[in-house]
Structure formats: C-alpha cells, structure tokens
Short mmCIF file of C-alpha atoms in Angstrom, two decimals:
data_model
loop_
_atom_site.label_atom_id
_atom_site.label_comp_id
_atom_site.label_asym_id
_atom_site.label_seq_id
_atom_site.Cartn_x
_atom_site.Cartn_y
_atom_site.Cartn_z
CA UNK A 65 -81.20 7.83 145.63
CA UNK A 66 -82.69 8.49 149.02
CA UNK A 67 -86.47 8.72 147.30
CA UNK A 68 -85.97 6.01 145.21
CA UNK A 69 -85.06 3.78 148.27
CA UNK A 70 -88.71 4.83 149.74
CA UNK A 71 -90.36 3.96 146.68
CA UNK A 72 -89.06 0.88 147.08
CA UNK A 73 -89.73 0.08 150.61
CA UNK A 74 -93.26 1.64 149.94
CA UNK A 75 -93.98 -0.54 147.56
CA UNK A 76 -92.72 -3.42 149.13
CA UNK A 77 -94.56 -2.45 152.12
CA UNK A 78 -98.10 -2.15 150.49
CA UNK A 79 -97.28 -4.88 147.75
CA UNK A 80 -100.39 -6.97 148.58
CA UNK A 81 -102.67 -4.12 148.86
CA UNK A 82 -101.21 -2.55 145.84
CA UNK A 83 -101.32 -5.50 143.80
CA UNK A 84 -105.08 -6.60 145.07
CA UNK A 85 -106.19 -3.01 144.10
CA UNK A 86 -105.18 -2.97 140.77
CA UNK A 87 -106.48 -6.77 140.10
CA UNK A 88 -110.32 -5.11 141.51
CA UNK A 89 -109.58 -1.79 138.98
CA UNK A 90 -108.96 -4.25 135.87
CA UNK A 91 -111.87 -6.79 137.16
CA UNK A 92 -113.92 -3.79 137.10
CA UNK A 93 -112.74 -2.45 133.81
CA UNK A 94 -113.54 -5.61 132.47
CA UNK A 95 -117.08 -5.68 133.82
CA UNK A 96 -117.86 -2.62 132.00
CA UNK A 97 -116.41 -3.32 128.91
CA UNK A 98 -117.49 -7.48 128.53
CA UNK A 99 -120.19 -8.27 131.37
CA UNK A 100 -122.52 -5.71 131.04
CA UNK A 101 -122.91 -5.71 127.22
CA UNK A 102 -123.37 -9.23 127.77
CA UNK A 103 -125.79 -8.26 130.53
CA UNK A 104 -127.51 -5.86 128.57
CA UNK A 105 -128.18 -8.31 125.65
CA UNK A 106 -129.69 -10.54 127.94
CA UNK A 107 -132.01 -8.37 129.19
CA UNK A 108 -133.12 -7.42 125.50
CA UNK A 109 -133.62 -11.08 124.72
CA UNK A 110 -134.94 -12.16 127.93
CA UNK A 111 -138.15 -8.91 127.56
CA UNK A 112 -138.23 -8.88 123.69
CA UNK A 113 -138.71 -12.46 123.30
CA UNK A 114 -141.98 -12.65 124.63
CA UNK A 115 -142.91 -9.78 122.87
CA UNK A 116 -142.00 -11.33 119.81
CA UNK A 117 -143.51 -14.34 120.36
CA UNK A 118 -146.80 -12.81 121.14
CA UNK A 119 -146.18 -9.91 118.09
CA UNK A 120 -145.38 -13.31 115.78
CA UNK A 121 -148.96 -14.70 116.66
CA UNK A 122 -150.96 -11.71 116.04
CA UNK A 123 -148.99 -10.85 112.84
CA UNK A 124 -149.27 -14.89 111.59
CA UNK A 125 -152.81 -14.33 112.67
CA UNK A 126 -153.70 -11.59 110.73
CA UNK A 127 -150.72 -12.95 107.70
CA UNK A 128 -153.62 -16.52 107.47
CA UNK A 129 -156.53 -13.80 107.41
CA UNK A 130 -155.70 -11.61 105.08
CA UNK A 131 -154.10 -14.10 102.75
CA UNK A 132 -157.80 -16.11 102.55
CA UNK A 133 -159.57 -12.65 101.86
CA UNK A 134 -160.06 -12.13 97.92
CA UNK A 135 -159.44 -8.51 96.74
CA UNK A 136 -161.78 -8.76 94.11
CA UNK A 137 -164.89 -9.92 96.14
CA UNK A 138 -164.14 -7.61 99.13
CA UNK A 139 -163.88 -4.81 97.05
CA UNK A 140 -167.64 -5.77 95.24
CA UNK A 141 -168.44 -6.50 98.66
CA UNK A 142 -167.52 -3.23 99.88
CA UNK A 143 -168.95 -1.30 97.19
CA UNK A 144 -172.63 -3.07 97.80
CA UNK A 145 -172.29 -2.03 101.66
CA UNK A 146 -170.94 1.70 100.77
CA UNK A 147 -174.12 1.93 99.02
CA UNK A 148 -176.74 1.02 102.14
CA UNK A 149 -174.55 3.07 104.37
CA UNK A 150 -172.18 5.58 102.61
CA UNK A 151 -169.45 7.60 103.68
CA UNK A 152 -170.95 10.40 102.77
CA UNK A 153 -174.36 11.92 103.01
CA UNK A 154 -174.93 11.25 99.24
CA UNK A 155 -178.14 12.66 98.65
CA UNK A 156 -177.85 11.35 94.77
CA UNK A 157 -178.27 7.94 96.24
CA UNK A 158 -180.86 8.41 97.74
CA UNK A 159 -182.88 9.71 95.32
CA UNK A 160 -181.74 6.66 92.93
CA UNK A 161 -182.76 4.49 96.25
CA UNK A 162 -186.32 5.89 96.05
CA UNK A 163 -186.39 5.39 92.31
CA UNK A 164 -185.77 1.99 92.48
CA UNK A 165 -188.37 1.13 95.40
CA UNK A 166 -190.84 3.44 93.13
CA UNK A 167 -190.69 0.95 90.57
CA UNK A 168 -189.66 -2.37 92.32
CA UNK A 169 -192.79 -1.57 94.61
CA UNK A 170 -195.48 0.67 92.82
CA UNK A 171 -195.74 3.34 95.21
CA UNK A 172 -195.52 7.01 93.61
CA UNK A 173 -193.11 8.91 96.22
CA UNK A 174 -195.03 11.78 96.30
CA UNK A 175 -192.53 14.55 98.02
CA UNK A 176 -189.05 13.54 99.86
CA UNK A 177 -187.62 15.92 102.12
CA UNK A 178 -183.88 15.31 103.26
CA UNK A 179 -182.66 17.48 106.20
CA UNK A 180 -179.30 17.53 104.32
CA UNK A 181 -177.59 20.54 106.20
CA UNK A 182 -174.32 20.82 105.84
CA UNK A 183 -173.69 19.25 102.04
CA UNK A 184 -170.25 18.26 102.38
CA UNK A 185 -169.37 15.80 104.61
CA UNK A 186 -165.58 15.95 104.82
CA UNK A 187 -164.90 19.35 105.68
CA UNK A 188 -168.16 20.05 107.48
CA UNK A 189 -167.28 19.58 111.72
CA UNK A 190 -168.90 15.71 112.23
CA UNK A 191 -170.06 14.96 115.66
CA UNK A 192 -172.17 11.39 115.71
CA UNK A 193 -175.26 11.65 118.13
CA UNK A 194 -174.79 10.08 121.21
CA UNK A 195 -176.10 6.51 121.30
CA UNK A 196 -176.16 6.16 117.43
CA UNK A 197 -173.98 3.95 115.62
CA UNK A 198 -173.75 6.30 112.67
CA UNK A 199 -174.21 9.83 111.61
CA UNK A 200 -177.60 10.53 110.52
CA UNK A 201 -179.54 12.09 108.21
CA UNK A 202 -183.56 13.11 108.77
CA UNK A 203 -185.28 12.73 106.15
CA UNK A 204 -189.40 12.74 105.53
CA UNK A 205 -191.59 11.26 102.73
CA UNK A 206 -195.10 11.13 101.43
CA UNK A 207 -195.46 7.89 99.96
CA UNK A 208 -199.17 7.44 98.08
CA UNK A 209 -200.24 3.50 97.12
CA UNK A 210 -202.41 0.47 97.90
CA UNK A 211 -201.51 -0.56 101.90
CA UNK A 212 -200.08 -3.55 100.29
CA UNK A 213 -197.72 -1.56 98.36
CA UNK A 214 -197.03 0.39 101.23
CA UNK A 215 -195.97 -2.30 103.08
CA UNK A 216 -193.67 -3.75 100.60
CA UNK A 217 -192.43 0.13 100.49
CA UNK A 218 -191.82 0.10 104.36
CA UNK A 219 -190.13 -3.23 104.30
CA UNK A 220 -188.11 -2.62 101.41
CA UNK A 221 -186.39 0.12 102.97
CA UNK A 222 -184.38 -2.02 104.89
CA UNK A 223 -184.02 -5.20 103.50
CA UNK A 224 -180.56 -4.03 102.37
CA UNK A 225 -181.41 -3.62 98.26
CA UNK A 226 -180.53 0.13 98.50
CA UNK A 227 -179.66 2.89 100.92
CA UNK A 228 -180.84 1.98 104.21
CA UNK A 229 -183.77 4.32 105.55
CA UNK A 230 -185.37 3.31 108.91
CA UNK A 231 -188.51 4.45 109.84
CA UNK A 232 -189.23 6.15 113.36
CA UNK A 233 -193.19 7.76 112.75
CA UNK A 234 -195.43 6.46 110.08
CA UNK A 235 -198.89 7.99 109.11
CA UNK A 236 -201.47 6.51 107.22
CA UNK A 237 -204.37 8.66 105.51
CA UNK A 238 -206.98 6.56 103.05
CA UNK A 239 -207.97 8.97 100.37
CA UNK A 240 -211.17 9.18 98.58
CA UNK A 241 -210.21 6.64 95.94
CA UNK A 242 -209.24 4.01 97.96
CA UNK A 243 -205.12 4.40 97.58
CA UNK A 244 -203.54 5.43 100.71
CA UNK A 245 -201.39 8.42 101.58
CA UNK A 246 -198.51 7.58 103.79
CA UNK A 247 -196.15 10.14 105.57
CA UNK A 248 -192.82 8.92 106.51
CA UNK A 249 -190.48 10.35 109.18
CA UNK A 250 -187.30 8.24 109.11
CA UNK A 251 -183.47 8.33 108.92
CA UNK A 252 -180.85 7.25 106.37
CA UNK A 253 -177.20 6.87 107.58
CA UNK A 254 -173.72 7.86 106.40
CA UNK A 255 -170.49 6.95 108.15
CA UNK A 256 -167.36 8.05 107.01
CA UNK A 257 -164.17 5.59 106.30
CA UNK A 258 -161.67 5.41 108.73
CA UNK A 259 -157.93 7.38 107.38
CA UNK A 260 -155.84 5.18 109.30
CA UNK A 261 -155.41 1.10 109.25
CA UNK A 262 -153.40 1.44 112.82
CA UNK A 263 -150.42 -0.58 113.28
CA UNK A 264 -149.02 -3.54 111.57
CA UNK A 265 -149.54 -5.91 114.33
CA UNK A 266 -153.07 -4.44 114.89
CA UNK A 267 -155.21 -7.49 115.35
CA UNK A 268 -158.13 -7.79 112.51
CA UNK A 269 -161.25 -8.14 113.55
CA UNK A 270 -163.39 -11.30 112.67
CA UNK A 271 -165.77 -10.84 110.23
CA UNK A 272 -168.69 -12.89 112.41
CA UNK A 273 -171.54 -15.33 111.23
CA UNK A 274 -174.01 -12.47 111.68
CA UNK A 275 -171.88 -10.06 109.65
CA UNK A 276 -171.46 -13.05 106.63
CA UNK A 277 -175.13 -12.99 106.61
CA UNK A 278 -175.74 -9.30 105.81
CA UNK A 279 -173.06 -9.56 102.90
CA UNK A 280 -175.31 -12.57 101.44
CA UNK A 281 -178.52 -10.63 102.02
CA UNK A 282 -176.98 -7.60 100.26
CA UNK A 283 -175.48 -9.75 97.40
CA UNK A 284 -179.16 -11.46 96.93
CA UNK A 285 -180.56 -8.08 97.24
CA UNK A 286 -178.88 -5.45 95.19
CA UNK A 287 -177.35 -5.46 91.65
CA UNK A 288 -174.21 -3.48 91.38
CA UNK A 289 -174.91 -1.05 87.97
CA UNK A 290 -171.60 0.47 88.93
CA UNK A 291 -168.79 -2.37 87.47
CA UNK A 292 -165.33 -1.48 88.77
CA UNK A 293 -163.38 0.26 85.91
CA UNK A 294 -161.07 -2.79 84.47
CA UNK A 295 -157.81 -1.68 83.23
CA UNK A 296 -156.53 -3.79 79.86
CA UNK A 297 -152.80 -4.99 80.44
CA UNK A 298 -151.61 -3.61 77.41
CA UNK A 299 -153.25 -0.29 75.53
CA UNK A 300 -153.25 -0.69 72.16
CA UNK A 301 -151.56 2.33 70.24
CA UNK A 302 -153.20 3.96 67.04
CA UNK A 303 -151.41 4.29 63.73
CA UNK A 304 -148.35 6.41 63.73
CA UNK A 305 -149.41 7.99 60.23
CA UNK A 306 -152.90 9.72 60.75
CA UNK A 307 -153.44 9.44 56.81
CA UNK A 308 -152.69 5.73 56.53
CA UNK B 1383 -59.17 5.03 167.06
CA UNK B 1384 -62.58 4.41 168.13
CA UNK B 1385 -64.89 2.23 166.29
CA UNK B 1386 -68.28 3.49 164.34
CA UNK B 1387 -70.89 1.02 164.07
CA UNK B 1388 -73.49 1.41 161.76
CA UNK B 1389 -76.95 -0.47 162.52
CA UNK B 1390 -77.97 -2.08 158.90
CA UNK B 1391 -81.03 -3.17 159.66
CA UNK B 1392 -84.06 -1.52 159.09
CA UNK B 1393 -86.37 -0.51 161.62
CA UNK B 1394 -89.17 -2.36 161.77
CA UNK B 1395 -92.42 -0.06 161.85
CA UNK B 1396 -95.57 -1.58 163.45
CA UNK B 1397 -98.49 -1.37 160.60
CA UNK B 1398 -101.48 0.77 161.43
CA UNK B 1399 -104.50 -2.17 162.57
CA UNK B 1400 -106.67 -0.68 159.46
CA UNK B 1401 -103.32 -1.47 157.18
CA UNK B 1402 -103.07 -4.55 158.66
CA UNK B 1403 -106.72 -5.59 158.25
CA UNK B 1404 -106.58 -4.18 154.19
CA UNK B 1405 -103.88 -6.57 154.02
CA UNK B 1406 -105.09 -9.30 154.87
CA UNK B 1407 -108.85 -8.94 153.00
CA UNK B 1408 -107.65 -7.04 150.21
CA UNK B 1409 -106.10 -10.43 148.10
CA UNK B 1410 -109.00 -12.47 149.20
CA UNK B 1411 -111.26 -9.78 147.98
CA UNK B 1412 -109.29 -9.30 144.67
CA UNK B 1413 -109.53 -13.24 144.20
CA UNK B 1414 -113.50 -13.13 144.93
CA UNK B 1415 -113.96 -10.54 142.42
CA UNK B 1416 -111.81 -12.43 139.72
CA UNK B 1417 -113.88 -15.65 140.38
CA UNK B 1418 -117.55 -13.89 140.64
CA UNK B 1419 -116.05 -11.97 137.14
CA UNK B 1420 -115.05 -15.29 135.55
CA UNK B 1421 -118.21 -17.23 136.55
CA UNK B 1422 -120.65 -14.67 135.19
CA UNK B 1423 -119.11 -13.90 132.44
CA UNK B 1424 -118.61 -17.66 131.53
CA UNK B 1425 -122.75 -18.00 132.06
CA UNK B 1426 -123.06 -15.28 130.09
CA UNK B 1427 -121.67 -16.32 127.24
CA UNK B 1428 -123.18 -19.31 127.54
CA UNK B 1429 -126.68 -18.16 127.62
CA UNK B 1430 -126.03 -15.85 124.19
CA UNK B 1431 -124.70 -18.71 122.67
CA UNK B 1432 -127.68 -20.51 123.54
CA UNK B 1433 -130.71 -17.86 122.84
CA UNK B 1434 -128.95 -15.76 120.61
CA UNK B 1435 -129.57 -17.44 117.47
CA UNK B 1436 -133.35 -18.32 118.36
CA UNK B 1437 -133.78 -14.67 118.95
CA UNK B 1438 -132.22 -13.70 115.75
CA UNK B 1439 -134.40 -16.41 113.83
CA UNK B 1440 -137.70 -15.14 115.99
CA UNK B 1441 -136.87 -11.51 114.98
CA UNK B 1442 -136.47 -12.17 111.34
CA UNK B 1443 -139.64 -14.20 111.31
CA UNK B 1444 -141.52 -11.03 112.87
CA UNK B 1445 -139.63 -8.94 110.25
CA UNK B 1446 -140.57 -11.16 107.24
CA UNK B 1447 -143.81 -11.92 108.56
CA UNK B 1448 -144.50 -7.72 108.51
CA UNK B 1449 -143.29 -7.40 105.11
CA UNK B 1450 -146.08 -9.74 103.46
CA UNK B 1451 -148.59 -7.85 105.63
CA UNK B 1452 -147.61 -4.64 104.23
CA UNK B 1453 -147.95 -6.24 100.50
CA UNK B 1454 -151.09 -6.30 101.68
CA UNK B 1455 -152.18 -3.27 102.78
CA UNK B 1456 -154.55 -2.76 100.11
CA UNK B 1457 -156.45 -5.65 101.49
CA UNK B 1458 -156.53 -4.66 104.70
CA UNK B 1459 -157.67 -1.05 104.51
CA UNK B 1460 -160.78 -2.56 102.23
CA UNK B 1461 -161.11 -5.34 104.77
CA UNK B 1462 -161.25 -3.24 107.49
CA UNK B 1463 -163.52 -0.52 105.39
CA UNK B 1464 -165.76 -3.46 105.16
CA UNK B 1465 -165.97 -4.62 108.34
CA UNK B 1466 -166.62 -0.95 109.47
CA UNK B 1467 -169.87 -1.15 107.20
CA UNK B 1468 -171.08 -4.49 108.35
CA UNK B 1469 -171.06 -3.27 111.85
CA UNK B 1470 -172.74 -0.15 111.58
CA UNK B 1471 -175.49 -1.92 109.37
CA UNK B 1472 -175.68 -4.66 112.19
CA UNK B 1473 -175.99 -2.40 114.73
CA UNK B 1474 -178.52 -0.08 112.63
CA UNK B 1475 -180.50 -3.22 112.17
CA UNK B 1476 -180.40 -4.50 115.45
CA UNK B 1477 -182.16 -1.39 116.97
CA UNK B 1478 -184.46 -1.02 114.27
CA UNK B 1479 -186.20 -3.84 113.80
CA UNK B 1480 -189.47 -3.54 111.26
CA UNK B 1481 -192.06 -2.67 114.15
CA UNK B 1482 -193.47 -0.17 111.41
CA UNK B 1483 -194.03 -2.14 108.49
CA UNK B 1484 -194.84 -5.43 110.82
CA UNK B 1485 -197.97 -3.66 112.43
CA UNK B 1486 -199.79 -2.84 109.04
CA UNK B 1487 -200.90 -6.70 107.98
CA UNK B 1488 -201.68 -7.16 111.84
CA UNK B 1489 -203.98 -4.46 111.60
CA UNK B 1490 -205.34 -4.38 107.89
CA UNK B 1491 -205.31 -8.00 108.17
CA UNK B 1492 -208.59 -8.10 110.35
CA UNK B 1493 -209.75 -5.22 108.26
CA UNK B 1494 -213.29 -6.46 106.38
CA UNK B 1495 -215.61 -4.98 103.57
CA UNK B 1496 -217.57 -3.33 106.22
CA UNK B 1497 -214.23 -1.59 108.10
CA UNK B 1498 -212.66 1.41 106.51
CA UNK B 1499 -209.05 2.64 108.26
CA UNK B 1500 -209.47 6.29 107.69
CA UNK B 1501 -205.86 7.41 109.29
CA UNK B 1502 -203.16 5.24 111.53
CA UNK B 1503 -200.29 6.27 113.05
CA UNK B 1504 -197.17 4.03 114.13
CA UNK B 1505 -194.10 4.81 115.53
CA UNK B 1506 -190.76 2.91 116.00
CA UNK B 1507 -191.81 1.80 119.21
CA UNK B 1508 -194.70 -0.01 118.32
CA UNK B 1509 -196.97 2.68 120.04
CA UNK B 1510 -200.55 2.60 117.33
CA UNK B 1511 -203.59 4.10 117.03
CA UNK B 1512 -206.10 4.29 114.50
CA UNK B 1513 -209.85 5.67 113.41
CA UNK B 1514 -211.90 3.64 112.06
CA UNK B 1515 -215.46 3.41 110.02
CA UNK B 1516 -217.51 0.11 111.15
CA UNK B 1517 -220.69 0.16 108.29
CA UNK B 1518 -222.34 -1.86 110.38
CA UNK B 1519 -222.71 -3.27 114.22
CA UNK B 1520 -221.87 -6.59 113.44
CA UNK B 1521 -218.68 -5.60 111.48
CA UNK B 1522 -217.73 -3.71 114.91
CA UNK B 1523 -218.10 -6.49 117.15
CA UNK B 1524 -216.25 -9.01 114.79
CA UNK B 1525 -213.17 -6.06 114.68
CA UNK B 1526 -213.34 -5.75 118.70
CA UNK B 1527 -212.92 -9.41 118.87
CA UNK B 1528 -210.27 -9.94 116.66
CA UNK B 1529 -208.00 -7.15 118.44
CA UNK B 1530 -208.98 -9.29 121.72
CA UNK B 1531 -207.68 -12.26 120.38
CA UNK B 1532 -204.61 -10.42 119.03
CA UNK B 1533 -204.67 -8.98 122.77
CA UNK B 1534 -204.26 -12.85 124.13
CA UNK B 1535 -201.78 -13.91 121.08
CA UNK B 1536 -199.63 -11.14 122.93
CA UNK B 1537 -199.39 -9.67 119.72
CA UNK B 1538 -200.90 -5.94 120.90
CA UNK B 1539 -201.39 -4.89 124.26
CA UNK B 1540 -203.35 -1.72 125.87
CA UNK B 1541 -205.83 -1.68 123.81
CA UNK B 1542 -208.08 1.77 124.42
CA UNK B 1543 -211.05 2.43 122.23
CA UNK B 1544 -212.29 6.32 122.33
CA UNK B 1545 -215.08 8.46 120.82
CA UNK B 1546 -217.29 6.13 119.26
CA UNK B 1547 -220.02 7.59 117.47
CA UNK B 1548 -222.74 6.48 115.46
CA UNK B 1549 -223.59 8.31 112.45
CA UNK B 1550 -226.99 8.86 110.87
CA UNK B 1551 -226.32 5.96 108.37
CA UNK B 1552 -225.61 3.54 110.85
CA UNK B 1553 -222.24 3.91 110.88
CA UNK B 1554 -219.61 3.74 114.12
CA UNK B 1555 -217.02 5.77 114.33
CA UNK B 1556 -214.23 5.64 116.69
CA UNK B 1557 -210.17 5.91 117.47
CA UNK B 1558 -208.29 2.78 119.03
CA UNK B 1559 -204.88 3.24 120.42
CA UNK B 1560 -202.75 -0.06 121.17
CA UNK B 1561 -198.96 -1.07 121.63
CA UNK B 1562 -197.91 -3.55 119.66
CA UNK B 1563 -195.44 -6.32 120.86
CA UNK B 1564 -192.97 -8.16 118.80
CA UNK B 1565 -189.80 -9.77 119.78
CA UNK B 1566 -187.23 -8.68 117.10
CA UNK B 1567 -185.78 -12.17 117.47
CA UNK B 1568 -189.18 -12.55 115.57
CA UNK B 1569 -188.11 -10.20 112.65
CA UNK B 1570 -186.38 -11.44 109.97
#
C-alpha cells in the first residue's frame, strides 16, 4: 500500500517529464521506422536520376546507332577489312595477296620471305611494338619486272585490294635484259579481335568520314571469293525408303 | 483524554533546479520534435509522390532501352570488330604514306635513251640514291638539270652527286643521293 502510494506521487511528480519522454521515444521510433526509409528513397532518386538520365542518352544513343547499322553489310564489310589486316598472322593470305598482285600487275615475285616466328597467334605471348598501331610481321621480297610494273607492284600493296604490306627499304637492280630486280623490305600487319564488347551503356564509337572512305576504297578494290555460308530455312529431307 | 492530530497534508518537497528546468523544456521539446516529425515526414511524402513515378518510368525506359541493345549484340561485337579494323588501317596508312612507290616516276621519269639506272635505293623516309650510266655528256647535263628543277619544285632536296667517272666509251658514271619531299596530304 505504502509503495503503491509512492508510485503514485512519483508519477504525479514527474508526469510532464515522464509523459514528454515517452512522446520523444515514440517520435523517434517513428523516425526510424517512416522518415528515414522515406529519406533513404530520396536520396536514391535524387543520385540515380541523373545517372539515369545520362545512362538513358548514351544507351538511346547507341539504341539509334546500332539500329541504322545493317548486319549483312557490316559483316561483308568486316570480312573485306579482316582480309587487309587480319587477326591473325595468316601467312596463307599472304601468299594468295602476292598471287593476285602477280597477275593483276605482271611482276614475277621472285622469293618472299615472311619472318613468321611464332605461327600461332592466339596462344603465342603478343606484345605490340611500341609506337605501332598493330602487331607486325617482317617480311622481304624480290620482285623482278619492267619499273612500270614495279611501280604498280609498290602501289598496289596498299591500295587496300589485298593484305596490306607497307614498304620501309626498296632496292632497285636493272639486269642485263632490261627488266628490273627489286628487293623489298616491308611489313604486313595482324591485329587480333577484341574478346570483350564492354558494358551495355559503353558508348560506340563513330564510324568517321575518313573511316567511310576506306570501306568504299576496299569495296571498289577487292572482290570477296569467300561468300558467307547461307543457311536455307527449311532442309529438305531425302526419301524415307532408300529403294524407292 | 488528550487529542492526536494528524497533519494530512503532504509535505511539500522543493524540486531539484535541474528537475525544475527538465520540466519546464521537456514538453516544449516533446512538442518541437512532434512538429519537426510531422513536417518532414509530410514533405516527404510529398516529394515520393511527386518523383516517384517519373523515376519508376525513367528506370524502366533504361531497362527496356538495355534489352533491345542486347538483341543486338551480334551487331555490336561486328560493329565494333569493324571499327577496330578501320582504325588500325587508318592509322597504318596515315604513317605510311607511298614515299616508296611515289619516288620511282620522279626519278625514271627524267630518265632518257641515253641514261641507264643501274641500282636505286629508297627507303620509307624518302632518303634516295642512285648510280647511274650517262652515254653521253649532253644526256648528263640534261639529267643534272632536271634534278635542279625538281630541286626548286621542292620535290627533292640535298641533292649530292659522287664518283663520277668517265669510261673509255665515253660514258659517265656516277652515284646521286637526294631526299625526296612529299606532303602525304599529297598522297592519295
């Protein structure tokens, strides 16, 4: 009875405190549980949105690109360019290369020497030379024709009809019968395809006026022999009965 | 009999001056709190209400945006193989421009009847020299001055003639070494 009495007057002696304290303790409970949800959302909208706006862009962007680009023609596009500079060292091109020029220009390619090292290119250790803007490969000719010819041959090499050779030393010797010997110490290139297309919202790059101009040269240039495999809808099925 | 008085009221203790102070801020603080709580939380709400849905509609443009891109992945690898290409080949042909193959009609262009090139040698740089057979005097001279007026053309430069000799025949023999010049603007 006695300690119910001082509960009583204890209570009624802190009432306002008391009752203050607990109206702070459910404010606060409150804050955690409603306002700073609310808060946190906010936050998330306030940063993200700008971010999304500037992802939305890029990814429209790169949406209007790559909904104007044909498959079909990029893909004969790309298979005229993988054959100037490959993605591998592709030493089969280049004798086909030297073919051609043999009988587009009249020069008889007398020896070729190709400083092919390491033959395979993807598991072979790749380190591009400094200053180069593509892995290299040596390679040295004797070329024997009229200068004329010779010229044509030099020119040829890179006017983008085959694989692209440039020339760093030439040497000229006239023979006895007029023709002229020519030794050739040049480069072809290889660069291998990238594995990765990077992120969705990667931005494209712009295929430039210069760049639309090689494609045109190459297209006026070179004939694709090699015809993309095309795959019939439907397969037709032989008889059931072999006999019939 | 003597009379027992009993004092019903309660003593009055004096608060503490920290008590007294708690009660007096402690409601006003409690009624701060509840307004400050209120008025956020009423801004709060509005501001979801008012971005939320934009943000949803944003995020599910990003979303369906992504999903045609990836539909065309295929493209884009063989775009971007492409594009790879094109800018090695640009960059190939941009730093080797046809100084090799440009020098020969400059050179064999002036040649005559009575001029035979025995060897020449070019490199990327432009850097040339040659040995020639002049049959006769004349043929010489008319060679000499047509390198000259390459020389003021600006189309070689340095030009160094060594070793001339004349043969028993009449012939002149003798090595030039020049640098050619060419913008590759020029170059086609």
């Amino acid at each position: 009875m006695k300690n119910r009495l001082k509960i009583k007057s204890f209570i009624l002696k802190y009432e306002s405190v008391l009752s203050s304290f607990v109206v702070v303790l459910f404010i606060l409970i409150l804050t955690v549980k409603l306002l700073l949800p609310n808060f946190l959302r906010i936050t998330t909208i306030f940063t993200e949105r700008k971010e999304l706006t500037t992802k939305l862009v890029q990814l429209k962007k790169k949406e209007a690109l790559l909904t104007l680009q044909n498959r079909d023609v990029l893909a004969e596009d790309f298979a005229r360019l993988n054959m100037i500079v490959p993605a591998s060292k592709d030493y089969v091109l280049l004798f086909s290369t030297l073919d051609q020029l043999q009988q587009s220009t009249g020069v008889f390619v007398t020896r070729s020497d190709f400083q092919l090292g390491v033959v395979s290119t993807s598991s072979a250790l790749l380190k591009k030379p400094v200053g180069e803007p593509s892995f290299l490969l040596p390679i040295n000719l004797e070329v024997t024709g009229d200068i004329g010819q010779i010229e044509i041959f030099l020119r040829s090499l890179t006017n983008l009809s085959g694989r692209m050779i440039t020339v760093n030393h030439l040497q000229l010797t006239m023979l006895d019968d007029g023709s002229v010997r020519s030794s050739i110490d040049g480069n072809a290139y290889f660069n291998p395809l990238p594995k990765t297309i990077g992120k969705i919202d990667s931005p494209l790059p712009q295929i430039k006026h210069e760049y639309r101009q090689i494609i045109e040269r190459v297209s006026q240039n070179m004939v694709l022999d090699r015809q993309p495999p095309e795959f019939p809808s439907q397969v037709p099925v032989g008889n059931d009965n072999l006999f019939f | 009999m003597s009379k027992k008085t009993i004092n019903l009221i309660i003593e009055k203790d004096d608060d503490l001056p920290v008590l007294k102070r708690l009660k007096k801020f402690a409601p006003v603080t409690a009624a701060v709190c509840l307004i400050l709580f209120v008025l956020l939380y009423s801004i709060s709400l509005i501001y979801l209400k008012l971005n939320t849905s934009e943000y949803n509609k944003l995020k599910a443009e990003v979303t369906s945006s992504e999903k045609k891109i990836t539909s065309y992945q295929a493209t884009e690898g063989l775009y971007l193989a492409t594009f790879n290409i094109l800018d090695v080949i640009n960059k190939i042909l941009a730093k080797n421009f046809s100084t090799v193959a440009d020098t020969l009609p400059e050179v064999y262009g002036i040649d005559s009847d009575e001029i035979d090139i025995k060897t020449l040698t070019v490199d990327r740089n432009g850097q040339m020299s040659f040995s020639l057979t002049a049959y006769s005097l004349t043929a010489l001279e008319v060679f000499v001055g047509e390198l000259l007026n390459k020389q003021i053309d600006a189309v070689f430069s340095d030009i160094k003639a060594q070793g001339i000799l004349r043969d028993k025949d009449g012939s002149y023999t003798m090595t030039i070494s020049l640098k050619y010049r060419k913008s590759p603007a020029a170059t086609s």
